[in-house]
Short mmCIF file of C-alpha atoms and ligand atoms in Angstrom, two decimals:
data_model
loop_
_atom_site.label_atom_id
_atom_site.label_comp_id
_atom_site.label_asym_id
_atom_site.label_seq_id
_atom_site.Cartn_x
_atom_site.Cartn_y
_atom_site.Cartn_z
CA UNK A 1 -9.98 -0.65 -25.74
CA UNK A 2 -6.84 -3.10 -24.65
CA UNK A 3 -5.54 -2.33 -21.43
CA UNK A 4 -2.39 -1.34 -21.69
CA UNK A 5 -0.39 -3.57 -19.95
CA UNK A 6 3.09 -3.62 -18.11
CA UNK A 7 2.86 0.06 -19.90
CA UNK A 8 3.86 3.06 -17.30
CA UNK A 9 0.87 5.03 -16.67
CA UNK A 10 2.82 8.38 -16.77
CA UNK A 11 6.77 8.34 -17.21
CA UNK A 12 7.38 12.40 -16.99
CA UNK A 13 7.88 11.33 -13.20
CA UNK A 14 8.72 8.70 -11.39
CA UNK A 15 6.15 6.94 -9.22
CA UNK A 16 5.12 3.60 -7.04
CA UNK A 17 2.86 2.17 -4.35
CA UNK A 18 -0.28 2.54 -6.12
CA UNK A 19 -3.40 3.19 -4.37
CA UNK A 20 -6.46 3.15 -6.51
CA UNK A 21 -10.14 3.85 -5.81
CA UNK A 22 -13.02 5.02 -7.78
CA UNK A 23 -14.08 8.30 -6.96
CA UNK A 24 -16.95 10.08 -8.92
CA UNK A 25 -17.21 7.55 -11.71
CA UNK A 26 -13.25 8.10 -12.58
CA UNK A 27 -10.37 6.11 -11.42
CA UNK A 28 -8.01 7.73 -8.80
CA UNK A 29 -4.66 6.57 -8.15
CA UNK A 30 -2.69 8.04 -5.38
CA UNK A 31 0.88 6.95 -5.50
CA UNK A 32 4.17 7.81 -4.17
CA UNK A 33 6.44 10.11 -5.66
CA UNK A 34 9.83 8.96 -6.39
CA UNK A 35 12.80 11.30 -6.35
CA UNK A 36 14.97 11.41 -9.34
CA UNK A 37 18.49 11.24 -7.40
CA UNK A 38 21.68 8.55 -7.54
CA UNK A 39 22.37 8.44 -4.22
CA UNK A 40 23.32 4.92 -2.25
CA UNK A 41 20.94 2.29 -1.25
CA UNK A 42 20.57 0.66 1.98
CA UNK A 43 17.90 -2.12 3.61
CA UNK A 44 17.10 0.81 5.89
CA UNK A 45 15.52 2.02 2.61
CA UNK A 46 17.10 5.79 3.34
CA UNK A 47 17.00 5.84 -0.82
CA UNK A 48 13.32 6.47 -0.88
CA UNK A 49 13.46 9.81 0.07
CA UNK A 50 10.29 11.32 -1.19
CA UNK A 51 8.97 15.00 -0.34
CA UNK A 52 5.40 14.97 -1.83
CA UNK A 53 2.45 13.21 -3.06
CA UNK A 54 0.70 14.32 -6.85
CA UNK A 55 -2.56 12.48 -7.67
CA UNK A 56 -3.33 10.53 -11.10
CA UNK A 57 -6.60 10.10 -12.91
CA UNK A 58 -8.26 8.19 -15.22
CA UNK A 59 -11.85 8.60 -17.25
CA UNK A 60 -11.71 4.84 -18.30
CA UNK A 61 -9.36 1.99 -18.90
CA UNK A 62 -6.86 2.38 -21.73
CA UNK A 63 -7.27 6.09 -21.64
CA UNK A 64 -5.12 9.49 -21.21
CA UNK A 65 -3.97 9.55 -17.24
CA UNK A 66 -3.87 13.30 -15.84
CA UNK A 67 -1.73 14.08 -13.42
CA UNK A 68 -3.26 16.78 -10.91
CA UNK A 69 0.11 18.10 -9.95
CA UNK A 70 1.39 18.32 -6.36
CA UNK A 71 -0.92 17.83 -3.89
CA UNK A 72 0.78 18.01 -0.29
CA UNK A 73 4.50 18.78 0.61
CA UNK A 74 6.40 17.28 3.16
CA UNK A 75 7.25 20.67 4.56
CA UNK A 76 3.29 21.62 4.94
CA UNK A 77 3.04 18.89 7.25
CA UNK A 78 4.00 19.94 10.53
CA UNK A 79 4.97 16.85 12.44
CA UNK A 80 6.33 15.10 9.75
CA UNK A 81 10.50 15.46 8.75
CA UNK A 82 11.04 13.13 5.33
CA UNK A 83 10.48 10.24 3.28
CA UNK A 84 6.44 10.30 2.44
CA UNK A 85 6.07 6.82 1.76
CA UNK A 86 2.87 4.77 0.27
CA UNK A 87 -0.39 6.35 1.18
CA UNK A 88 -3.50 6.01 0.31
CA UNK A 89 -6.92 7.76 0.32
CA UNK A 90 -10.66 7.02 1.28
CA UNK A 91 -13.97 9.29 1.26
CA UNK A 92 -16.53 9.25 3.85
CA UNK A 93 -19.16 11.88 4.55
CA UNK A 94 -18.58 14.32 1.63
CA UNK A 95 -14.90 14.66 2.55
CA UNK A 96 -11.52 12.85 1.23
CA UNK A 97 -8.65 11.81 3.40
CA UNK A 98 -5.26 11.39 2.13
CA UNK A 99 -3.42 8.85 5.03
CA UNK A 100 0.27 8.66 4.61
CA UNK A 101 3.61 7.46 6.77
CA UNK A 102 6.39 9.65 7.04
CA UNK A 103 9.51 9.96 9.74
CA UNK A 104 8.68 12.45 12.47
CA UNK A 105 10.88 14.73 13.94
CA UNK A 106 12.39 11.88 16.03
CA UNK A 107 12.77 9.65 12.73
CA UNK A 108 10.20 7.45 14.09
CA UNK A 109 7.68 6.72 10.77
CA UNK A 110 4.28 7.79 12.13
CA UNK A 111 0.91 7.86 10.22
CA UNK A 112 -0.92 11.16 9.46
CA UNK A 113 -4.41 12.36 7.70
CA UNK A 114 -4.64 15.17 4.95
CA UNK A 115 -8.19 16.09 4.27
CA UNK A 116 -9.99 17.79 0.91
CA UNK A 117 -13.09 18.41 -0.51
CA UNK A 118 -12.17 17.22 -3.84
CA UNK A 119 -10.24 13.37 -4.57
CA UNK A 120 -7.63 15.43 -6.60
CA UNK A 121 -6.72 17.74 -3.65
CA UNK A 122 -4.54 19.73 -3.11
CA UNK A 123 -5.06 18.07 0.54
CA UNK A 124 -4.24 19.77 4.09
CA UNK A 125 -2.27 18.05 6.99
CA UNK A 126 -3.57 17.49 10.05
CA UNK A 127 -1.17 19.06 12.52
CA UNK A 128 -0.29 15.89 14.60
CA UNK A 129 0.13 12.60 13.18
CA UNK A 130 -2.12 10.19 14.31
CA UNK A 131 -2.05 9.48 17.73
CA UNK A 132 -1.34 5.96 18.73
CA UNK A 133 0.01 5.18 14.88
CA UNK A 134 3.45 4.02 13.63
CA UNK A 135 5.63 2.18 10.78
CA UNK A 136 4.22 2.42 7.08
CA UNK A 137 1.92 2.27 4.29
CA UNK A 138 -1.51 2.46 4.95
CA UNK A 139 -4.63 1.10 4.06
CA UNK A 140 -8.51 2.11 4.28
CA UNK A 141 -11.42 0.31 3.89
CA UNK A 142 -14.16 1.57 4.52
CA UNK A 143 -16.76 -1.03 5.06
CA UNK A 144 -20.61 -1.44 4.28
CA UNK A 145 -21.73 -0.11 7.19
CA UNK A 146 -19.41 2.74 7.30
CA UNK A 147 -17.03 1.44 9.97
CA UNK A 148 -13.59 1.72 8.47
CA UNK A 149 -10.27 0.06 9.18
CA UNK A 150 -6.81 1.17 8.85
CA UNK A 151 -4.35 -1.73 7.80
CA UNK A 152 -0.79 -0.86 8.00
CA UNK A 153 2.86 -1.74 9.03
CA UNK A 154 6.30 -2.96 7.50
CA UNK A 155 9.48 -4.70 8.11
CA UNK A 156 13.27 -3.30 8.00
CA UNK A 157 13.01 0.35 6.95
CA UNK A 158 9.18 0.40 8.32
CA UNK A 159 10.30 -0.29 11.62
CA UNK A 160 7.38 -2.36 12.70
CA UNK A 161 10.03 -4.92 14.39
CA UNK A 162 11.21 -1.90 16.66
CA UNK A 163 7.45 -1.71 17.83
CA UNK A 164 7.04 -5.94 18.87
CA UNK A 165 7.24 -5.33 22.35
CA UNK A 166 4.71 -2.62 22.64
CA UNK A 167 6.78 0.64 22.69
CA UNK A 168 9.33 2.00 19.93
CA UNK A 169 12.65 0.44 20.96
CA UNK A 170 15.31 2.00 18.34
CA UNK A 171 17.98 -0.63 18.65
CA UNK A 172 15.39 -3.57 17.98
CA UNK A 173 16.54 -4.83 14.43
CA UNK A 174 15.28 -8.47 14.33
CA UNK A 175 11.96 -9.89 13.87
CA UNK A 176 10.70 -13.33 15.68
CA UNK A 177 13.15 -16.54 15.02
CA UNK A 178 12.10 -18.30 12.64
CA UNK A 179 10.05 -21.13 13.79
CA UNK A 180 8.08 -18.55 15.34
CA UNK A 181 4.66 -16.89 13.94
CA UNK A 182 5.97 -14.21 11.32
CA UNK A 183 4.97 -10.21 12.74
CA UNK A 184 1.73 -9.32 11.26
CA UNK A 185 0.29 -6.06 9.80
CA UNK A 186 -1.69 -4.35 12.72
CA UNK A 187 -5.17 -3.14 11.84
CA UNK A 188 -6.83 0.45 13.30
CA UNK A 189 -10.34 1.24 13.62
CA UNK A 190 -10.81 4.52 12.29
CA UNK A 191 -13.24 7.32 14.07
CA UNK A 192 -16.32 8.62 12.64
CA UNK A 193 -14.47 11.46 11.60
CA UNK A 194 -11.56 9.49 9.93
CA UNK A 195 -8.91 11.33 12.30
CA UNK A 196 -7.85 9.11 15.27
CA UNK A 197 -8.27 5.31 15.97
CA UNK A 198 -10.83 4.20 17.78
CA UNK A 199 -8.99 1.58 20.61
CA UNK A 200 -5.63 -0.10 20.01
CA UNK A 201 -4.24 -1.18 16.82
CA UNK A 202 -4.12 -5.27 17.02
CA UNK A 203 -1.74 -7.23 14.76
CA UNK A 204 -3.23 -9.31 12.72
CA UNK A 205 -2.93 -13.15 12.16
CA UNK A 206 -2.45 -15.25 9.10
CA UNK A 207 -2.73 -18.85 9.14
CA UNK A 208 -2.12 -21.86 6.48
CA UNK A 209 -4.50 -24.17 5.34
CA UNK A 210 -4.67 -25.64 8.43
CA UNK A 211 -4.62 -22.71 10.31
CA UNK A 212 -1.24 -22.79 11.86
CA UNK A 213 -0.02 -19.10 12.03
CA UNK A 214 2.54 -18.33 9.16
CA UNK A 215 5.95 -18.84 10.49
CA UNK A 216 8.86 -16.05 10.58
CA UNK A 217 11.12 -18.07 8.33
CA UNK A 218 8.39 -18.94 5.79
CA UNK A 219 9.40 -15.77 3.72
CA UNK A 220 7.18 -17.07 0.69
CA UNK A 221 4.34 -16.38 2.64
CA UNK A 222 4.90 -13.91 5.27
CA UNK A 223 3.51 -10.37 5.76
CA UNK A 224 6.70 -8.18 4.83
CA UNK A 225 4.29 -4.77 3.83
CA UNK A 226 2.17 -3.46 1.75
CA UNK A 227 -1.32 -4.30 2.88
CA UNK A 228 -4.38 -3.46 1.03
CA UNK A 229 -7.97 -4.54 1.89
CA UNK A 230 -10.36 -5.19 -0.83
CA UNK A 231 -13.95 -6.96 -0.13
CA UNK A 232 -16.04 -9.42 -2.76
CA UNK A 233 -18.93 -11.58 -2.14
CA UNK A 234 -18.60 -10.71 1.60
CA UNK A 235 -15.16 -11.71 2.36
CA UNK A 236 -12.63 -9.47 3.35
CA UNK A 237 -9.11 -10.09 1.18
CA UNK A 238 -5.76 -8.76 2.36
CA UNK A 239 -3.28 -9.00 0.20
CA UNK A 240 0.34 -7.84 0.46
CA UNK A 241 4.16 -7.62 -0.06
CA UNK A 242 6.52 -10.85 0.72
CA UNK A 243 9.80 -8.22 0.77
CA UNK A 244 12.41 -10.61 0.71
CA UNK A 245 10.59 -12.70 -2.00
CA UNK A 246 9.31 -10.18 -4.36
CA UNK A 247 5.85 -11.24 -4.42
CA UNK A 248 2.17 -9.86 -3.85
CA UNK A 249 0.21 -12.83 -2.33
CA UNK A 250 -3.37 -12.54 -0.57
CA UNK A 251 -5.17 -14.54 2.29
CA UNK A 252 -8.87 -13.89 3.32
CA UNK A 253 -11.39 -13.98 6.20
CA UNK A 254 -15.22 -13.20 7.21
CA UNK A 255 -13.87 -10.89 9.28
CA UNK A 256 -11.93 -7.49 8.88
CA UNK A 257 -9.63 -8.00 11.65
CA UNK A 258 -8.87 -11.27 10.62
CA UNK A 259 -7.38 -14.14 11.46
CA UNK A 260 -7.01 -14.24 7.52
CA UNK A 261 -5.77 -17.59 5.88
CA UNK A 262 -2.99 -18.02 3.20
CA UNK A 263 -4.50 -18.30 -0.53
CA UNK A 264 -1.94 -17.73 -2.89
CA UNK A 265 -0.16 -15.76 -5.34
CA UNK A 266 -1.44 -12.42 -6.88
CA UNK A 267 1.91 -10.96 -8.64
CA UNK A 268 5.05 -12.42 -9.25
CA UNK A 269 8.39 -10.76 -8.61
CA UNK A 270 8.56 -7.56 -10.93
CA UNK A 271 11.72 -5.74 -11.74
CA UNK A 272 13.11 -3.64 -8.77
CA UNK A 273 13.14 -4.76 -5.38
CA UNK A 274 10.19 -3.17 -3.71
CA UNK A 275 6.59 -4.54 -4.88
CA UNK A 276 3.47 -2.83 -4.00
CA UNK A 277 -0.30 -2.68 -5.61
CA UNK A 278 -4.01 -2.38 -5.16
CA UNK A 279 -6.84 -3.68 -6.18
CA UNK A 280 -10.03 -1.81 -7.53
CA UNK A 281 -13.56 -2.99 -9.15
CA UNK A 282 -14.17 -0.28 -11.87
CA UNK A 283 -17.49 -0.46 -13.90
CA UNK A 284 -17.85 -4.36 -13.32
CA UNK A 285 -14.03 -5.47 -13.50
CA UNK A 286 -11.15 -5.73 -11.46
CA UNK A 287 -7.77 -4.19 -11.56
CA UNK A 288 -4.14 -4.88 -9.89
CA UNK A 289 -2.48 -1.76 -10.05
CA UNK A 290 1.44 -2.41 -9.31
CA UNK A 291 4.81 -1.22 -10.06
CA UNK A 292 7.91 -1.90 -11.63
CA UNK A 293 11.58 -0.29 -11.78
CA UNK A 294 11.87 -0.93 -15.66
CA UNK A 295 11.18 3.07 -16.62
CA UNK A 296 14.87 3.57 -14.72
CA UNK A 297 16.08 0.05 -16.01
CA UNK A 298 16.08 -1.47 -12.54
CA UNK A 299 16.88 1.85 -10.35
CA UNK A 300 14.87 0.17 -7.15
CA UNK A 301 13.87 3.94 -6.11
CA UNK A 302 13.05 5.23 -9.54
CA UNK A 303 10.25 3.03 -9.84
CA UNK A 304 6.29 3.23 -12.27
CA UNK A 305 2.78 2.54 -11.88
CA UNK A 306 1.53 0.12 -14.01
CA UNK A 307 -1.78 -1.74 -14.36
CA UNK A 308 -3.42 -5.04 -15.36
CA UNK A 309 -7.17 -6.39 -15.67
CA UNK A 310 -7.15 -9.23 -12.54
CA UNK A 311 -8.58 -12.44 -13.15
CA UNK A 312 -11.11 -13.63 -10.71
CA UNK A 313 -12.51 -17.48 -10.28
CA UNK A 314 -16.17 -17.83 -9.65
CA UNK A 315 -14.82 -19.63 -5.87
CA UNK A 316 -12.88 -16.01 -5.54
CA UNK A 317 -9.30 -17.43 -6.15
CA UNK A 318 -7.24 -14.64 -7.76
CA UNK A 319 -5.07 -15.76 -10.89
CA UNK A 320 -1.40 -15.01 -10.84
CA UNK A 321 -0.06 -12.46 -13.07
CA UNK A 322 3.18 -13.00 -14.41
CA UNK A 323 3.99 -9.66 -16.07
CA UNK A 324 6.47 -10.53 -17.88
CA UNK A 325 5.24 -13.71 -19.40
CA UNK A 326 2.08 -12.03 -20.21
CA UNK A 327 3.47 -9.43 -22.29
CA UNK A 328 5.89 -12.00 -24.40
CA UNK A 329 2.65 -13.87 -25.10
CA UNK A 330 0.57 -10.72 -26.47
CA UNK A 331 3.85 -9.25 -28.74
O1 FUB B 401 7.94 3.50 -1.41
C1 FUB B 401 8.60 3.32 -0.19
C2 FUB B 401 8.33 1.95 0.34
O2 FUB B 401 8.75 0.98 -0.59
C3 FUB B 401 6.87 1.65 0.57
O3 FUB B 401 6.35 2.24 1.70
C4 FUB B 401 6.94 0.17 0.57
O4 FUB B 401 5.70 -0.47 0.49
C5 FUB B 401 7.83 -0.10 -0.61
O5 FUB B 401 7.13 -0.07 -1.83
#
């Protein structure tokens, strides 16, 4: 069967930041949950407002997507106040973990854990976030030999620029100059028991060709947020949100923690402001998950999962996907 391409995968709600995984042989996607409202935008991103997560599945490519309903609230998380942003989910020794940001009670985004038996949930908070974590949207890998990593952190609304020196400092709005090395996504060894971070979470560094860190003002190139981790042939990809530019680009190392260097261009700019995907191998192929804004006609907080087959080289260099193009091409 065709994939169905720059389709919605479900459009009786509205939803974004993909997150997929295969989980007993089906295809789980665990996205955020946009609110249908019309309030007021801002680059504090106070329009994403989101209260709860609901979980998506799929037997096989092309088919019928079921939506498992509501999974966790906002108000059955104890330390957490509003705006459940992009999570994700992993599974490690028979149990699933749901990790997603949200503000705290001192508006400060934190990250927290919500565990389950089952990869469709429902899924039950952890009572603190976790400790040590801040800013947004993150992501678990969880590698061969069952070490996993946390990858996380965003610009502007995410905060991670108030967190440069160290400590939270609430006034800090500005990120490096920009002939200076561009903030990086910071990256979390998880515990054996998927709860807490083992050590300090170190930013990460990307590098050009030549491996000269990517600059601040490069904002082509530049970590904005978004990270995912995928891993093929042994190398560890981390691909990721440009913000400013609208694009999902990748860079890749031999090791998790980086320094990763600058490859190229996964996904152009899609409708909307916000972009935000991940990747999955499901029986033998691989898949960008990604959104759009086009079920609202460009509402940047009403936004829909979407999903295309991914081209890969046999050097590992991922193909662009131009959505739009694409689709012109196959009417
Ligand atoms: O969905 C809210 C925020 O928008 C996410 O955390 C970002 O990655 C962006 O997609």
């Amino acid at each position: 069967m065709r994939t169905p391409f720059n389709q919605p995968i479900v459009t009786h709600i509205y939803t974004a930041d993909p997150s997929a995984h295969v989980f007993e042989g089906k295809l789980y996607i665990y996205p955020s949950h946009d609110l249908d409202h019309n309030e007021p935008s801002n680059d504090n991103g106070d329009q994403y407002k989101m209260e709860d997560y609901h979980v998506l599945s799929i037997d096989e490519i092309g088919g019928e997507v079921t939506d498992h309903g509501q999974v966790l609230h906002v108000r059955d998380v104890p330390w957490a106040s509003k705006q459940m942003w992009a999570p994700d989910a992993a599974y490690k020794n028979g149990k699933y973990y749901l990790f997603f940001p949200a503000r705290d009670h001192e508006d400060v985004f934190r990250i927290g854990v919500a565990t389950s038996m089952s990869p469709q949930g429902p899924f039950e908070a952890e009572p603190h976030y976790i400790p040590g974590s801040f800013s947004i949207d993150p992501a678990v890998l969880v590698d061969d030999d069952n070490q996993s990593y946390m990858y996380f952190g965003g610009l502007w609304g995410g905060q991670l620029e108030k967190w440069q020196s160290g400590s939270y400092k609430p006034d800090v709005a500005e990120g490096p100059p920009h002939d200076q090395p561009a903030l990086g996504p910071y990256v979390a060894k998880l515990s054996e028991d998927m709860l807490s971070f083992e050590g300090q979470p170190q930013q990460i560094s990307i590098v050009d060709e030549d491996g000269n860190p990517i600059l601040a003002g490069d904002e082509e190139r530049r970590y904005f947020e978004g990270p995912w981790m995928h891993k093929h042939h042994n190398l560890y990809y981390l691909s990721y949100s440009t913000g400013t530019t609208h694009q999902i680009v990748y860079a890749v190392s031999e090791n998790p923690q980086g320094p990763f260097q600058y490859k190229g261009v996964i996904l152009s700019p899609v409708v909307g402001w916000t972009t935000h995907h991940s990747i999955v191998e499901f029986n033998g192929k691989w898949f960008l998950f990604y959104h759009d804004s086009s079920l609202s006609e460009g509402v940047n907080h009403k936004r829909c999962v979407k999903y295309v087959e991914l081209n890969i080289g046999e050097d590992g260099t991922i193909e662009t996907i131009h959505p739009y193009e694409v689709i012109e091409a196959e009417a």
